[in-house]
Amino acid sequence: MSIKEIIIAVAALSILSIIIGIVLSVAEKVFHVDVNELEVAVREALPGSNCGGCGYAGCDSLAKAIAAGNANVASCPVGGKPVAEKIAGIMGQEIGEMEKKVAYVKCDGTREKRETKYNYFGIDSCAYASRMPGSSPYSCKYGCLGYGSCAKACDQRAIRIIDRKAVVDESLCVACGKCIKVCPHNLIELVPVSAKQRVQCSSLSKGKDVRNACSAGCIACGICFKNCPNDAIVLENNIAKIDYNKCTHCGLCVEKCPRKIIKLYE
């Protein structure tokens, strides 16, 4: 190769490099996305489980919402207080009072407390069983189906099926909410761990209909809320509901309930 050819090759490469540099520079300006340093810092503080228990699509979405001031710094149920404190420090905020929440199954319909209407031999899934006639093979169409969809969804292994009913191990529960999403009968909710009195029924039926379906069902008699000294109990859709902000844990509702469906959790 002659010196002239070498010079031409070097010149061509130089020109090509300049063109590529210009194209990259223009592309960087056109496609540039400003990085929100707060969002990055918050995302790094989150556990990364992407469970959706916060109500957002995942940790990225939650971090964006917190950084924008659209979500509380304590929105991550999995991270709990330690993560909330870290994010509060990043955002320059106070987290205030925080209390651990746990998943609670609002049903006490074990195998011996309810009748079986027919035998279900389909897919071992609560969602599929709920599509059967009457929305359940059991006499109570509102109760726990017991096929373990919630237990399968729980990454912490905090739920077991005992006697055809889901039972939560509160020491393992991180309140991620995955079990809530998969329960077709909407039996699971998050409650403060300090909530000692809990209503263990979700039947929308009343009186005789409840008695015929399950020996552990709320009959909407109203004795609990009539005896509550703090007006912490109301009847909604034939079910007693406790306002934990008003409840003083006096235990009268547990004592007065004729069906014993308000349980005392120690």
Coordinates of C-alpha atoms in Angstrom, one line a residue:
M1 CA 0.0 0.0 0.0
S2 CA 1.4 3.4 -1.0
I3 CA 1.7 6.4 1.3
K4 CA -1.0 8.1 -0.7
E5 CA -3.4 5.2 -0.1
I6 CA -2.6 5.2 3.6
I7 CA -3.3 8.9 3.9
I8 CA -6.6 8.5 2.1
A9 CA -7.6 5.6 4.4
V10 CA -6.7 7.6 7.5
A11 CA -8.6 10.6 6.2
A12 CA -11.6 8.5 5.4
L13 CA -11.6 7.0 8.9
S14 CA -11.2 10.4 10.5
I15 CA -14.1 11.8 8.5
L16 CA -16.2 8.7 9.4
S17 CA -15.4 9.1 13.1
I18 CA -16.4 12.8 13.0
I19 CA -19.7 11.9 11.3
I20 CA -20.4 9.1 13.9
G21 CA -19.6 11.5 16.7
I22 CA -22.0 14.2 15.3
V23 CA -24.7 11.6 14.9
L24 CA -24.2 10.3 18.5
S25 CA -24.2 13.8 19.8
V26 CA -27.5 14.7 18.1
A27 CA -29.1 11.4 19.2
E28 CA -28.1 12.0 22.8
K29 CA -29.8 15.4 22.7
V30 CA -32.9 14.1 20.9
F31 CA -33.4 11.0 23.1
H32 CA -32.0 12.4 26.4
V33 CA -34.0 11.6 29.5
D34 CA -33.4 13.7 32.6
V35 CA -32.5 11.4 35.5
N36 CA -34.4 12.2 38.7
E37 CA -31.8 11.7 41.4
L38 CA -34.5 11.4 44.1
E39 CA -36.3 8.7 42.1
V40 CA -33.0 6.8 41.7
A41 CA -32.2 7.0 45.4
V42 CA -35.7 5.9 46.4
R43 CA -35.6 3.0 44.0
E44 CA -32.4 1.8 45.4
A45 CA -33.9 1.9 48.9
L46 CA -36.9 -0.2 48.0
P47 CA -36.6 -4.0 48.4
G48 CA -37.2 -4.8 44.7
S49 CA -39.8 -7.5 45.2
N50 CA -42.2 -5.8 42.7
C51 CA -45.1 -7.4 44.6
G52 CA -47.6 -4.6 43.9
G53 CA -48.7 -4.5 47.5
C54 CA -48.2 -0.8 47.5
G55 CA -50.9 -0.3 44.9
Y56 CA -48.4 0.5 42.1
A57 CA -47.2 -1.8 39.2
G58 CA -43.8 -2.3 40.9
C59 CA -40.9 -0.7 42.7
D60 CA -40.0 1.5 39.8
S61 CA -43.5 3.0 39.6
L62 CA -43.6 3.5 43.4
A63 CA -40.2 5.2 43.4
K64 CA -41.4 7.6 40.7
A65 CA -44.6 8.3 42.7
I66 CA -42.7 8.9 45.9
A67 CA -40.2 11.2 44.2
A68 CA -43.0 13.2 42.6
G69 CA -44.8 13.5 46.0
N70 CA -47.7 11.4 44.9
A71 CA -47.1 8.5 47.3
N72 CA -46.3 8.3 51.0
V73 CA -42.7 7.5 52.0
A74 CA -44.1 4.6 54.0
S75 CA -46.0 3.0 51.0
C76 CA -43.9 -0.1 50.8
P77 CA -45.5 -2.9 53.0
V78 CA -42.6 -5.3 52.4
G79 CA -39.9 -2.9 53.5
G80 CA -41.8 -1.8 56.6
K81 CA -40.4 0.8 58.9
P82 CA -36.7 0.4 58.1
V83 CA -37.3 1.2 54.4
A84 CA -39.7 3.9 55.2
E85 CA -37.2 5.6 57.5
K86 CA -34.5 5.4 54.7
I87 CA -36.8 6.9 52.1
A88 CA -38.0 9.6 54.5
G89 CA -34.4 10.6 55.0
I90 CA -33.9 10.8 51.2
M91 CA -37.1 12.9 50.8
G92 CA -36.4 15.0 53.9
Q93 CA -39.7 14.0 55.5
E94 CA -40.9 12.4 58.7
I95 CA -42.7 9.0 58.6
G96 CA -44.8 9.6 61.6
E97 CA -46.4 6.7 63.4
M98 CA -46.3 3.3 61.7
E99 CA -47.8 0.0 62.6
K100 CA -47.2 -3.4 61.0
K101 CA -50.1 -4.8 59.1
V102 CA -50.8 -8.5 58.4
A103 CA -53.1 -10.4 56.1
Y104 CA -56.3 -11.6 57.8
V105 CA -58.7 -14.3 56.4
K106 CA -62.3 -13.2 57.2
C107 CA -63.7 -16.7 57.4
D108 CA -63.9 -19.4 60.1
G109 CA -65.7 -22.0 57.9
T110 CA -63.6 -25.0 58.5
R111 CA -64.7 -28.4 57.1
E112 CA -66.8 -29.4 60.1
K113 CA -68.6 -26.0 60.3
R114 CA -70.1 -26.0 56.8
E115 CA -71.8 -28.5 54.6
T116 CA -70.5 -29.8 51.3
K117 CA -73.1 -29.4 48.5
Y118 CA -71.1 -31.4 45.9
N119 CA -67.6 -32.8 45.3
Y120 CA -65.3 -30.7 43.1
F121 CA -62.7 -32.6 41.1
G122 CA -61.5 -29.8 38.9
I123 CA -58.2 -27.8 38.8
D124 CA -56.8 -27.2 42.3
S125 CA -57.5 -23.5 42.2
C126 CA -59.8 -21.2 44.1
A127 CA -60.5 -19.2 41.0
Y128 CA -61.7 -22.3 39.1
A129 CA -63.7 -23.6 42.0
S130 CA -65.5 -20.2 42.4
R131 CA -66.8 -20.6 38.8
M132 CA -68.7 -23.7 39.7
P133 CA -72.5 -23.6 40.4
G134 CA -73.2 -21.5 43.5
S135 CA -69.6 -20.1 43.3
S136 CA -68.6 -22.8 45.8
P137 CA -68.9 -26.6 46.4
Y138 CA -69.8 -25.7 50.0
S139 CA -73.0 -24.6 51.6
C140 CA -71.7 -21.0 52.1
K141 CA -71.0 -19.4 48.8
Y142 CA -69.0 -16.6 50.4
G143 CA -66.5 -18.6 52.4
C144 CA -62.9 -19.8 52.0
L145 CA -62.7 -22.4 49.2
G146 CA -59.5 -23.9 50.6
Y147 CA -57.7 -24.8 47.4
G148 CA -54.6 -22.7 48.3
S149 CA -54.4 -20.0 45.7
C150 CA -53.4 -17.5 48.4
A151 CA -50.8 -19.9 49.8
K152 CA -49.3 -20.4 46.3
A153 CA -49.1 -16.7 45.7
C154 CA -47.4 -16.0 49.1
D155 CA -43.6 -15.6 48.6
Q156 CA -43.1 -15.7 52.4
R157 CA -44.9 -19.0 52.9
A158 CA -47.0 -17.3 55.5
I159 CA -50.2 -19.0 54.5
R160 CA -51.2 -22.6 55.0
I161 CA -54.4 -24.5 54.3
I162 CA -55.6 -26.2 57.5
D163 CA -58.9 -28.1 57.4
R164 CA -59.9 -26.6 54.1
K165 CA -59.3 -23.0 55.3
A166 CA -56.5 -20.5 54.7
V167 CA -54.6 -19.6 57.9
V168 CA -52.0 -16.8 58.1
D169 CA -48.8 -17.0 60.1
E170 CA -48.5 -13.4 61.1
S171 CA -44.8 -13.7 62.1
L172 CA -44.0 -14.4 58.4
C173 CA -46.5 -12.1 56.7
V174 CA -45.0 -8.9 55.2
A175 CA -48.4 -7.5 54.1
C176 CA -47.5 -7.5 50.4
G177 CA -51.1 -8.1 49.4
K178 CA -50.5 -10.8 46.8
C179 CA -53.0 -13.1 48.6
I180 CA -55.6 -10.4 48.5
K181 CA -55.4 -10.2 44.7
V182 CA -55.9 -13.9 44.1
C183 CA -58.7 -14.6 46.5
P184 CA -61.9 -14.8 44.3
H185 CA -64.2 -14.3 47.3
N186 CA -62.3 -11.2 48.6
L187 CA -61.9 -12.8 52.0
I188 CA -58.5 -11.4 52.8
E189 CA -57.7 -7.9 54.1
L190 CA -54.7 -6.2 55.8
V191 CA -55.3 -5.3 59.4
P192 CA -53.1 -3.7 62.1
V193 CA -51.2 -6.4 64.0
S194 CA -52.6 -4.8 67.2
A195 CA -56.2 -5.5 66.1
K196 CA -57.0 -8.0 68.7
Q197 CA -60.8 -8.3 68.0
R198 CA -61.5 -9.5 64.4
V199 CA -64.7 -10.5 62.6
Q200 CA -64.1 -13.9 61.1
C201 CA -66.9 -14.0 58.5
S202 CA -67.7 -12.5 55.1
S203 CA -71.2 -13.8 54.4
L204 CA -73.6 -11.4 52.9
S205 CA -76.5 -13.6 53.9
K206 CA -78.6 -13.0 57.1
G207 CA -80.2 -14.9 59.9
K208 CA -81.6 -18.3 58.9
D209 CA -79.7 -18.4 55.6
V210 CA -76.4 -18.1 57.4
R211 CA -77.3 -20.7 60.1
N212 CA -78.2 -23.2 57.3
A213 CA -74.9 -22.6 55.5
C214 CA -72.3 -22.4 58.3
S215 CA -72.2 -22.7 62.1
A216 CA -69.6 -20.0 62.2
G217 CA -71.4 -17.3 60.2
C218 CA -72.4 -13.7 61.3
I219 CA -76.2 -13.5 61.4
A220 CA -76.2 -9.7 61.5
C221 CA -78.0 -9.6 64.8
G222 CA -76.4 -6.3 65.8
I223 CA -75.6 -7.3 69.4
C224 CA -71.9 -6.4 69.0
F225 CA -72.4 -2.9 67.8
K226 CA -75.2 -2.2 70.3
N227 CA -72.9 -3.2 73.1
C228 CA -69.8 -1.4 71.9
P229 CA -69.1 1.5 74.2
N230 CA -66.9 3.3 71.6
D231 CA -69.2 3.0 68.5
A232 CA -66.4 1.1 66.9
I233 CA -68.6 -1.5 65.2
V234 CA -71.1 -1.1 62.4
L235 CA -73.1 -3.5 60.2
E236 CA -72.3 -3.3 56.5
N237 CA -73.9 -5.8 54.1
N238 CA -75.0 -7.9 57.0
I239 CA -71.5 -8.2 58.4
A240 CA -70.1 -6.7 61.6
K241 CA -67.2 -4.4 60.7
I242 CA -64.7 -3.0 63.3
D243 CA -63.2 0.4 63.1
Y244 CA -59.7 -0.2 64.5
N245 CA -59.1 3.5 65.1
K246 CA -62.0 3.6 67.6
C247 CA -61.6 0.1 69.1
T248 CA -60.1 0.1 72.6
H249 CA -59.9 -3.7 72.8
C250 CA -62.4 -3.9 75.7
G251 CA -63.5 -7.3 74.5
L252 CA -67.3 -6.8 74.9
C253 CA -68.0 -7.7 71.3
V254 CA -66.2 -11.0 71.7
E255 CA -68.1 -11.7 74.9
K256 CA -71.5 -10.7 73.5
C257 CA -71.4 -12.3 70.1
P258 CA -73.9 -15.2 70.1
R259 CA -72.2 -16.9 67.2
K260 CA -68.7 -16.4 68.5
I261 CA -67.5 -15.2 65.2
I262 CA -65.6 -12.2 66.7
K263 CA -62.4 -13.7 67.7
L264 CA -59.8 -12.5 70.2
Y265 CA -56.2 -12.6 68.8
E266 CA -53.5 -12.4 71.4

